Short mmCIF file of C-alpha atoms in Angstrom, two decimals:
data_model
loop_
_atom_site.label_atom_id
_atom_site.label_comp_id
_atom_site.label_asym_id
_atom_site.label_seq_id
_atom_site.Cartn_x
_atom_site.Cartn_y
_atom_site.Cartn_z
CA MET A 248 0.00 0.00 0.00
CA LEU A 249 2.87 2.38 0.81
CA ARG A 250 4.54 1.79 -2.51
CA ARG A 251 1.23 2.32 -4.33
CA ALA A 252 0.80 5.62 -2.54
CA ILE A 253 4.29 6.66 -3.64
CA THR A 254 3.43 5.74 -7.20
CA VAL A 255 0.26 7.81 -7.11
CA ALA A 256 2.13 10.76 -5.66
CA ILE A 257 4.82 10.56 -8.32
CA CYS A 258 2.26 10.28 -11.07
CA THR A 259 0.24 13.19 -9.70
CA GLY A 260 3.31 15.40 -9.38
CA LEU A 261 4.47 14.63 -12.86
CA ALA A 262 1.00 15.26 -14.22
CA LEU A 263 0.89 18.68 -12.56
CA ASP A 264 4.35 19.52 -13.88
CA THR A 265 3.21 18.51 -17.32
CA ALA A 266 0.07 20.65 -17.09
CA TYR A 267 1.97 23.73 -16.04
CA ALA A 268 4.88 23.21 -18.45
CA ALA A 269 2.98 24.40 -21.53
CA ASP A 270 6.16 25.56 -23.22
CA THR A 271 7.95 22.21 -22.74
CA PRO A 272 9.06 20.73 -26.08
CA PRO A 273 7.38 17.50 -27.20
CA ALA A 274 10.69 15.59 -27.03
CA ASP A 275 11.00 16.36 -23.33
CA LEU A 276 7.39 15.30 -22.73
CA ALA A 277 8.09 11.95 -24.39
CA ALA A 278 11.17 11.46 -22.20
CA MET A 279 9.15 12.27 -19.08
CA GLN A 280 6.49 9.73 -20.13
CA ARG A 281 9.11 7.04 -20.62
CA ARG A 282 10.57 7.81 -17.21
CA LEU A 283 7.12 7.64 -15.67
CA ASP A 284 6.49 4.26 -17.29
CA GLN A 285 9.82 2.99 -15.92
CA LEU A 286 8.95 4.18 -12.41
CA GLU A 287 5.53 2.52 -12.52
CA SER A 288 7.11 -0.74 -13.74
CA LEU A 289 9.71 -0.63 -10.93
CA VAL A 290 7.07 0.04 -8.28
CA GLY A 291 4.91 -2.81 -9.60
CA LYS A 292 7.86 -5.20 -9.49
CA LEU A 293 8.68 -4.18 -5.93
CA GLN A 294 5.05 -4.64 -4.91
CA SER A 295 4.99 -8.16 -6.41
CA GLU A 296 8.15 -9.08 -4.52
CA LEU A 297 6.67 -7.71 -1.31
CA ASP A 298 3.46 -9.72 -1.76
CA ALA A 299 5.46 -12.91 -2.47
CA GLU A 300 7.57 -12.37 0.65
CA ARG A 301 4.46 -11.85 2.81
CA THR A 302 2.85 -15.04 1.44
CA ALA A 303 6.00 -17.09 2.09
CA ARG A 304 6.25 -15.76 5.66
CA GLN A 305 2.61 -16.65 6.36
CA ARG A 306 3.19 -20.16 5.02
CA VAL A 307 6.22 -20.67 7.27
CA GLU A 308 4.35 -19.34 10.31
CA ALA A 309 1.39 -21.65 9.58
CA ASP A 310 3.75 -24.64 9.45
CA THR A 311 5.50 -23.83 12.72
CA TRP A 312 2.77 -22.52 15.02
CA ILE A 313 1.50 -24.91 17.67
CA ARG A 314 -2.26 -25.21 17.56
CA PRO A 315 -4.64 -26.25 20.34
CA VAL A 316 -7.09 -29.05 19.46
CA THR A 317 -9.58 -30.95 21.59
CA ASP A 318 -10.93 -34.50 21.69
CA GLY A 319 -14.04 -33.38 23.57
CA LYS A 320 -12.68 -33.90 27.08
CA SER A 321 -9.19 -32.39 27.17
CA LEU A 322 -6.91 -29.98 25.30
CA LYS A 323 -3.96 -31.04 23.17
CA LEU A 324 -1.21 -28.95 21.59
CA GLN A 325 0.08 -30.15 18.23
CA SER A 326 1.87 -29.00 15.12
CA PRO A 327 -0.32 -28.49 12.01
CA SER A 328 1.18 -31.62 10.45
CA GLY A 329 0.42 -33.67 13.58
CA ASP A 330 4.03 -34.87 13.73
CA PHE A 331 4.45 -33.46 17.25
CA SER A 332 1.88 -33.19 20.01
CA PHE A 333 1.63 -32.84 23.77
CA GLN A 334 -1.35 -33.48 26.03
CA ALA A 335 -1.72 -33.44 29.81
CA GLY A 336 -4.64 -34.95 31.69
CA GLY A 337 -5.71 -37.18 34.51
CA ARG A 338 -8.48 -38.96 36.33
CA LEU A 339 -10.04 -38.81 39.77
CA ASP A 340 -12.19 -41.48 41.45
CA VAL A 341 -13.71 -40.58 44.83
CA ASP A 342 -15.30 -43.61 46.54
CA TYR A 343 -17.63 -44.27 49.46
CA ALA A 344 -18.56 -47.71 50.83
CA HIS A 345 -21.03 -48.93 53.45
CA TYR A 346 -20.66 -52.57 54.53
CA ASN A 347 -23.27 -54.92 55.95
CA ALA A 348 -20.74 -57.15 57.70
CA ASP A 349 -21.36 -60.82 58.45
CA LYS A 350 -18.55 -62.76 60.16
CA GLN A 351 -15.70 -60.26 59.76
CA PRO A 352 -15.70 -56.57 60.64
CA LEU A 353 -15.66 -54.30 57.58
CA GLY A 354 -15.24 -50.56 58.14
CA ASP A 355 -17.30 -48.00 56.22
CA GLY A 356 -15.45 -45.05 54.77
CA THR A 357 -14.27 -42.90 51.88
CA ASP A 358 -11.12 -42.95 49.81
CA PHE A 359 -9.48 -41.72 46.63
CA ARG A 360 -9.54 -44.88 44.55
CA ARG A 361 -7.53 -43.19 41.83
CA ALA A 362 -5.83 -39.80 41.48
CA ARG A 363 -3.67 -39.90 38.37
CA MET A 364 -1.96 -37.41 36.10
CA TYR A 365 -0.47 -38.17 32.71
CA ILE A 366 1.34 -36.66 29.77
CA ARG A 367 1.10 -38.16 26.32
CA GLY A 368 1.77 -37.22 22.74
CA THR A 369 3.63 -37.83 19.50
CA LEU A 370 7.29 -37.39 18.59
CA ALA A 371 8.53 -37.13 14.99
CA ARG A 372 5.30 -38.60 13.61
CA ASP A 373 6.15 -42.28 14.18
CA PHE A 374 6.52 -42.34 17.99
CA ASP A 375 3.77 -42.11 20.60
CA TYR A 376 4.49 -41.84 24.31
CA LEU A 377 2.58 -41.98 27.61
CA PHE A 378 3.65 -41.43 31.20
CA GLU A 379 1.09 -41.70 34.01
CA TYR A 380 1.58 -41.47 37.77
CA GLU A 381 -0.79 -42.61 40.51
CA PHE A 382 -0.93 -40.29 43.54
CA ALA A 383 -3.57 -42.22 45.54
CA ASP A 384 -2.32 -44.62 48.21
CA ASN A 385 -4.83 -47.47 48.49
CA ASN A 386 -3.06 -49.08 51.49
CA SER A 387 -3.69 -52.55 50.13
CA SER A 388 -1.52 -55.40 48.99
CA ASN A 389 -3.44 -56.49 45.90
CA THR A 390 -4.40 -53.05 44.57
CA ARG A 391 -1.78 -50.84 42.99
CA THR A 392 -0.67 -47.98 45.25
CA ARG A 393 1.18 -44.75 44.62
CA GLY A 394 3.66 -44.94 41.75
CA ILE A 395 4.06 -45.32 38.00
CA THR A 396 1.16 -46.90 36.14
CA ASP A 397 1.78 -46.50 32.41
CA ALA A 398 5.17 -45.45 31.03
CA TRP A 399 5.83 -46.47 27.45
CA LEU A 400 7.08 -45.52 23.99
CA ARG A 401 5.34 -46.88 20.88
CA TYR A 402 6.73 -47.04 17.34
CA LYS A 403 4.15 -46.71 14.52
CA GLY A 404 6.45 -46.80 11.51
CA PHE A 405 5.40 -50.36 10.65
CA ALA A 406 1.66 -49.61 10.91
CA PRO A 407 -0.68 -51.41 11.25
CA ALA A 408 1.93 -53.24 13.37
CA LEU A 409 2.75 -51.32 16.58
CA LEU A 410 5.78 -51.95 18.80
CA THR A 411 5.44 -50.82 22.43
CA VAL A 412 8.19 -50.86 25.07
CA GLY A 413 7.79 -49.84 28.72
CA ASN A 414 5.33 -50.47 31.54
CA PHE A 415 1.77 -51.22 30.44
CA LYS A 416 -0.96 -53.86 30.60
CA GLU A 417 -0.17 -57.31 29.29
CA PRO A 418 -2.52 -58.63 26.55
CA PHE A 419 -4.74 -60.86 28.68
CA GLY A 420 -8.35 -60.37 29.83
CA MET A 421 -11.02 -58.26 28.12
CA GLU A 422 -12.25 -56.58 31.31
CA GLN A 423 -8.69 -56.01 32.55
CA LEU A 424 -7.75 -54.33 29.25
CA THR A 425 -10.84 -52.11 29.37
CA SER A 426 -9.89 -48.70 30.77
CA ASP A 427 -10.91 -47.83 34.33
CA ASN A 428 -12.58 -44.81 32.72
CA THR A 429 -15.13 -47.03 30.96
CA THR A 430 -15.69 -50.15 33.11
CA LEU A 431 -19.29 -50.80 34.16
CA PHE A 432 -18.69 -51.36 37.88
CA LEU A 433 -16.66 -49.87 40.70
CA GLU A 434 -14.25 -52.81 40.59
CA ARG A 435 -13.61 -55.65 38.19
CA GLY A 436 -14.97 -59.10 39.03
CA VAL A 437 -13.28 -61.31 41.63
CA ASN A 438 -11.82 -63.42 38.80
CA ASP A 439 -9.63 -60.47 37.82
CA ILE A 440 -6.86 -61.62 40.17
CA LEU A 441 -6.04 -64.28 37.57
CA THR A 442 -5.04 -61.57 35.06
CA PRO A 443 -1.52 -60.10 35.03
CA GLY A 444 -2.24 -56.36 34.86
CA ARG A 445 0.78 -54.13 34.13
CA ALA A 446 4.43 -55.11 33.83
CA VAL A 447 7.63 -53.92 32.18
CA GLY A 448 8.08 -55.45 28.74
CA ALA A 449 7.81 -55.24 24.97
CA GLU A 450 4.72 -55.95 22.88
CA LEU A 451 3.95 -56.22 19.19
CA ARG A 452 0.33 -55.76 18.11
CA THR A 453 -1.59 -55.42 14.87
CA ALA A 454 -5.23 -55.28 13.78
CA GLY A 455 -7.51 -55.47 10.78
CA THR A 456 -11.05 -54.34 10.09
CA GLN A 457 -12.55 -57.06 12.32
CA TRP A 458 -9.67 -58.58 14.29
CA SER A 459 -6.72 -57.83 16.55
CA LEU A 460 -3.61 -59.72 17.64
CA ALA A 461 -1.10 -58.86 20.37
CA GLY A 462 1.79 -60.63 22.03
CA GLY A 463 4.73 -59.71 24.22
CA VAL A 464 7.46 -60.61 26.69
CA PHE A 465 7.37 -59.08 30.18
CA GLY A 466 9.28 -58.89 33.42
CA GLU A 467 7.70 -57.66 36.64
CA LYS A 468 6.09 -54.45 37.85
CA PRO A 469 8.44 -51.48 38.38
CA GLU A 470 8.21 -51.77 42.18
CA GLY A 471 8.60 -55.56 42.19
CA ASP A 472 11.97 -56.52 43.62
CA VAL A 473 13.51 -59.95 43.98
CA SER A 474 14.81 -60.71 47.47
CA ASN A 475 18.45 -61.74 47.95
CA GLU A 476 19.28 -60.33 44.48
CA GLY A 477 17.89 -63.35 42.67
CA ASP A 478 16.73 -63.41 39.05
CA GLU A 479 13.51 -61.60 38.23
CA GLY A 480 10.61 -63.60 36.87
CA TRP A 481 9.47 -63.27 33.27
CA GLU A 482 6.28 -63.92 31.35
CA VAL A 483 4.98 -64.24 27.79
CA ALA A 484 1.38 -63.33 26.94
CA ALA A 485 -0.72 -63.20 23.78
CA ARG A 486 -4.31 -62.36 22.88
CA ALA A 487 -6.42 -62.58 19.72
CA THR A 488 -9.89 -61.16 19.05
CA PHE A 489 -12.36 -61.41 16.19
CA ALA A 490 -15.66 -59.64 15.57
CA PRO A 491 -17.69 -61.72 13.03
CA LEU A 492 -20.49 -59.15 13.33
CA LEU A 493 -19.50 -55.50 13.43
CA THR A 494 -22.00 -52.71 12.78
CA PRO A 495 -22.83 -49.47 14.64
CA ASN A 496 -25.85 -51.20 16.21
CA ALA A 497 -24.64 -54.77 16.67
CA VAL A 498 -21.34 -56.43 17.60
CA ILE A 499 -20.27 -59.99 18.36
CA HIS A 500 -16.85 -60.36 19.95
CA LEU A 501 -14.78 -63.54 20.32
CA GLY A 502 -11.44 -63.61 22.09
CA ALA A 503 -8.78 -65.93 23.44
CA ALA A 504 -5.62 -65.30 25.45
CA VAL A 505 -2.74 -67.28 26.93
CA ARG A 506 0.12 -66.49 29.32
CA ARG A 507 3.05 -68.44 30.76
CA ASP A 508 5.01 -67.25 33.79
CA ASP A 509 8.44 -68.43 35.00
CA PRO A 510 9.01 -66.83 38.41
CA ASN A 511 12.69 -67.81 38.71
CA ASP A 512 13.79 -66.54 42.17
CA SER A 513 10.81 -64.20 42.65
CA THR A 514 7.57 -64.84 44.54
CA ASN A 515 6.03 -61.43 43.74
CA ALA A 516 3.40 -62.92 41.42
CA LEU A 517 2.74 -66.12 43.35
CA ARG A 518 -0.03 -65.02 45.70
CA TRP A 519 -3.65 -64.68 44.62
CA ARG A 520 -6.19 -62.89 46.83
CA THR A 521 -8.99 -60.38 46.44
CA LYS A 522 -11.41 -58.08 48.21
CA PRO A 523 -15.22 -58.28 47.86
CA GLU A 524 -15.25 -55.98 44.77
CA SER A 525 -14.85 -52.95 47.03
CA ASN A 526 -11.57 -51.21 47.72
CA ILE A 527 -12.32 -49.30 50.96
CA THR A 528 -11.80 -52.39 53.12
CA SER A 529 -8.48 -54.18 53.45
CA VAL A 530 -10.11 -57.58 54.14
CA GLN A 531 -9.21 -60.29 51.62
CA LEU A 532 -12.04 -62.85 51.46
CA VAL A 533 -10.01 -65.39 49.46
CA ASP A 534 -6.24 -65.84 49.72
CA THR A 535 -3.87 -68.61 48.60
CA GLY A 536 -0.90 -67.27 50.55
CA VAL A 537 2.49 -67.25 48.80
CA LEU A 538 2.85 -70.46 46.77
CA ALA A 539 6.59 -70.94 46.89
CA ASN A 540 8.44 -73.76 45.08
CA THR A 541 6.64 -72.97 41.84
CA ASN A 542 8.49 -73.69 38.59
CA SER A 543 5.95 -71.99 36.33
CA PHE A 544 2.28 -71.54 35.65
CA LEU A 545 0.22 -71.51 32.48
CA ALA A 546 -3.09 -69.65 32.10
CA GLY A 547 -5.66 -69.35 29.35
CA GLY A 548 -8.75 -67.26 28.83
CA ALA A 549 -11.81 -67.26 26.57
CA GLU A 550 -14.04 -64.24 25.83
CA LEU A 551 -17.55 -63.81 24.45
CA ALA A 552 -19.23 -60.42 24.19
CA GLY A 553 -21.87 -58.63 22.17
CA MET A 554 -23.76 -55.40 21.68
CA TRP A 555 -27.33 -55.12 20.40
CA GLY A 556 -28.48 -51.52 20.34
CA PRO A 557 -28.40 -50.16 23.91
CA VAL A 558 -27.74 -53.61 25.44
CA THR A 559 -24.27 -55.14 25.95
CA LEU A 560 -23.28 -58.59 27.18
CA GLN A 561 -19.76 -59.60 28.18
CA SER A 562 -18.26 -62.76 29.68
CA GLU A 563 -14.91 -64.43 30.28
CA TYR A 564 -13.59 -67.71 31.60
CA MET A 565 -9.98 -68.19 32.67
CA ARG A 566 -8.03 -71.10 34.09
CA MET A 567 -4.54 -71.32 35.56
CA SER A 568 -2.37 -74.44 36.13
CA LEU A 569 0.68 -74.38 38.41
CA ASP A 570 3.75 -76.57 38.03
CA ARG A 571 5.47 -76.84 41.43
CA LYS A 572 8.71 -78.42 42.59
CA GLY A 573 9.19 -81.71 44.41
CA ALA A 574 6.30 -83.02 46.49
CA ALA A 575 4.32 -79.77 46.25
CA THR A 576 0.93 -80.26 44.59
CA ASP A 577 0.05 -78.74 41.20
CA PRO A 578 -3.27 -76.92 41.72
CA ASP A 579 -5.56 -75.45 39.07
CA PHE A 580 -7.37 -72.17 39.71
CA SER A 581 -10.28 -70.77 37.69
CA GLY A 582 -12.57 -67.77 37.44
CA TRP A 583 -15.35 -66.36 35.34
CA TYR A 584 -17.93 -63.60 35.06
CA VAL A 585 -21.03 -62.74 33.06
CA GLN A 586 -22.22 -59.14 32.92
CA THR A 587 -24.84 -57.18 31.04
CA ALA A 588 -25.79 -53.51 30.76
CA TRP A 589 -28.70 -51.55 29.33
CA LEU A 590 -28.44 -47.87 28.38
CA LEU A 591 -31.91 -46.59 29.23
CA THR A 592 -31.44 -43.37 27.24
CA GLY A 593 -30.70 -45.20 23.98
CA GLU A 594 -26.95 -44.71 23.50
CA ARG A 595 -24.73 -47.34 21.87
CA ARG A 596 -21.51 -48.47 23.53
CA PRO A 597 -18.73 -48.21 20.88
CA TYR A 598 -16.43 -51.13 20.16
CA LYS A 599 -12.68 -50.63 19.55
CA VAL A 600 -11.58 -53.27 17.04
CA ALA A 601 -7.85 -52.57 17.38
CA GLU A 602 -7.98 -53.30 21.13
CA GLY A 603 -10.90 -55.75 21.25
CA VAL A 604 -12.76 -53.88 24.02
CA PHE A 605 -15.81 -51.65 24.44
CA ASP A 606 -15.20 -47.90 24.64
CA ARG A 607 -16.70 -45.01 26.62
CA VAL A 608 -20.36 -44.00 26.43
CA GLN A 609 -21.13 -40.73 24.61
CA PRO A 610 -24.42 -39.30 26.00
CA LEU A 611 -26.93 -38.19 23.40
CA GLY A 612 -27.41 -35.04 25.48
CA SER A 613 -24.85 -34.04 28.10
CA VAL A 614 -25.80 -32.32 31.34
CA GLY A 615 -24.98 -28.64 30.99
CA LEU A 616 -25.66 -28.71 27.26
CA GLY A 617 -29.42 -29.14 27.51
CA GLY A 618 -29.48 -32.91 28.06
CA ILE A 619 -29.96 -35.32 30.95
CA GLY A 620 -26.84 -37.40 30.27
CA ALA A 621 -26.90 -41.18 29.78
CA TRP A 622 -28.47 -43.59 32.32
CA GLU A 623 -27.47 -47.23 32.57
CA LEU A 624 -28.44 -50.35 34.51
CA ALA A 625 -25.92 -53.19 34.84
CA ALA A 626 -25.58 -56.58 36.56
CA ARG A 627 -22.72 -59.03 36.97
CA LEU A 628 -22.18 -62.52 38.40
CA SER A 629 -18.52 -63.36 39.04
CA GLU A 630 -16.61 -66.21 40.66
CA VAL A 631 -13.06 -67.25 41.49
CA ASP A 632 -11.96 -70.65 42.78
CA LEU A 633 -8.57 -70.80 44.49
CA SER A 634 -8.96 -74.19 46.17
CA ASP A 635 -7.46 -77.31 44.61
CA ARG A 636 -5.11 -80.17 45.56
CA GLY A 637 -4.33 -79.06 49.08
CA VAL A 638 -4.36 -75.31 48.43
CA VAL A 639 -7.39 -73.80 50.19
CA GLY A 640 -7.46 -70.21 48.97
CA GLY A 641 -11.26 -70.24 48.86
CA ARG A 642 -14.08 -70.00 46.37
CA GLU A 643 -16.07 -66.76 46.15
CA ARG A 644 -19.11 -65.89 44.08
CA ASN A 645 -20.51 -62.33 43.93
CA LEU A 646 -23.58 -60.65 42.48
CA THR A 647 -23.20 -56.96 41.62
CA LEU A 648 -25.96 -54.54 40.56
CA ALA A 649 -25.19 -51.05 39.28
CA ILE A 650 -26.73 -47.74 38.25
CA ASN A 651 -24.49 -45.42 36.22
CA TRP A 652 -25.25 -41.81 35.33
CA TYR A 653 -22.97 -40.36 32.63
CA LEU A 654 -23.39 -36.60 33.02
CA THR A 655 -20.94 -36.16 30.14
CA SER A 656 -18.64 -38.60 28.36
CA ASN A 657 -15.99 -38.11 31.07
CA ILE A 658 -18.01 -37.35 34.22
CA ARG A 659 -20.19 -39.99 35.86
CA LEU A 660 -21.77 -41.04 39.12
CA MET A 661 -21.83 -44.76 39.98
CA LEU A 662 -23.82 -46.73 42.56
CA ASN A 663 -23.12 -50.45 43.17
CA HIS A 664 -24.67 -53.07 45.43
CA ILE A 665 -22.44 -56.13 45.91
CA ASP A 666 -23.65 -59.36 47.51
CA VAL A 667 -21.19 -62.10 48.42
CA LEU A 668 -23.37 -65.09 47.58
CA THR A 669 -20.85 -67.81 48.45
CA LEU A 670 -17.58 -67.93 50.36
CA ASP A 671 -16.32 -71.50 50.63
CA ARG A 672 -13.05 -71.60 52.59
CA PRO A 673 -12.99 -74.69 54.86
CA GLY A 674 -10.86 -74.43 57.97
CA ASN A 675 -10.71 -70.63 57.83
CA PRO A 676 -12.70 -68.30 60.15
CA ALA A 677 -13.99 -66.53 57.04
CA ASN A 678 -15.69 -69.69 55.76
CA GLY A 679 -19.32 -68.91 54.98
CA ASP A 680 -18.87 -65.13 55.36
CA GLU A 681 -21.49 -63.41 53.16
CA PRO A 682 -21.31 -59.62 53.57
CA SER A 683 -22.90 -57.08 51.25
CA VAL A 684 -21.70 -53.65 50.15
CA TRP A 685 -23.19 -50.36 49.03
CA GLY A 686 -20.57 -48.45 47.05
CA ALA A 687 -20.62 -45.11 45.25
CA ARG A 688 -18.14 -43.19 43.10
CA LEU A 689 -17.66 -39.82 41.46
CA HIS A 690 -15.49 -40.28 38.38
CA VAL A 691 -13.84 -37.51 36.33
CA ASP A 692 -11.22 -37.91 33.64
CA PHE A 693 -9.74 -35.22 31.44
#
């Protein structure tokens, strides 16, 4: 604009000079016109160069500026190309439990079940990372306490194959692999103690339009230490899933998993016990004690699940066989659950093919945006049997009923009623104990 103004001024001045120079010879007028044409051409060239420079600078700035984007529940910063990103978030679970005790005292109370913060993102396009830390201390021996939960780096350059190294969940158990942000109940079923959870290792996974496959080699949890500086245990695990029916309104899921553990000098993973699907108490209703002198154990699991409109059904069966040294017996442990849920407000629970699990509920109308959220009824029957061949860990069967209110996709209120239907533990004071629990939770993740 400045150069155009200069051009206009020059032209105007020359025009005035021309008008007043009536006695100027024609040859001089022609020279002045040529000079004027040269000046206009020079100014036009300079203006074109200026416009090109401005366009190039805007393009560079657009390629380098970090832009905020959102996934609907949290904010992420990323480059326009998506090659680099950074996101911070967390989750908070505030629990309350009231116990109707039977044979053993169970104390009512409140607790932070989870209080986690994480950072995650992408590096140089082909690398994803996640680091999450748990701040809640659950003062229990079978529930993870304060410390690192997830900490991993994933390479995507061979997509659809993904290579992950770090601390994360082993590929075993549909309910175990479902995020705590989306599970139907306050706690997973009592059979969940037969799943491995998180460990340090490496995993390779891939998936197609209707199937997924994952397998890896793992050590122990970050806080697991072998006494007397012995060798740490190691484990291999693999899982495959297939969805023969996969539509937005109907899903059938089939899955199978296997794991083998060699404890070496460690006994960190050789005790199986659980609470009555409520984390406020520290009472373990079933408990094998530490099963030393174990060479290895082999476990397998089968999964069947489905979604029909607002109704979901999910079930698993798992069995574990121990191989012990010398005269020690070789017991088999087993567990299972069947659960169903009905979204009263008509939502559909999404299915994630690449992971072989159901995803979070998206309310048709969120509270605060003119809606009433999503309402859900759920029920589960679960059992674990830890008694076999001289090991009397106990057999427990629970019935759990739930009401879930999803105010938004990441805020919900949960109410559970848990009945211990059977506790068979001969020779133990807890034998026949059948307490019940009322539990509630406020869940927020971001």
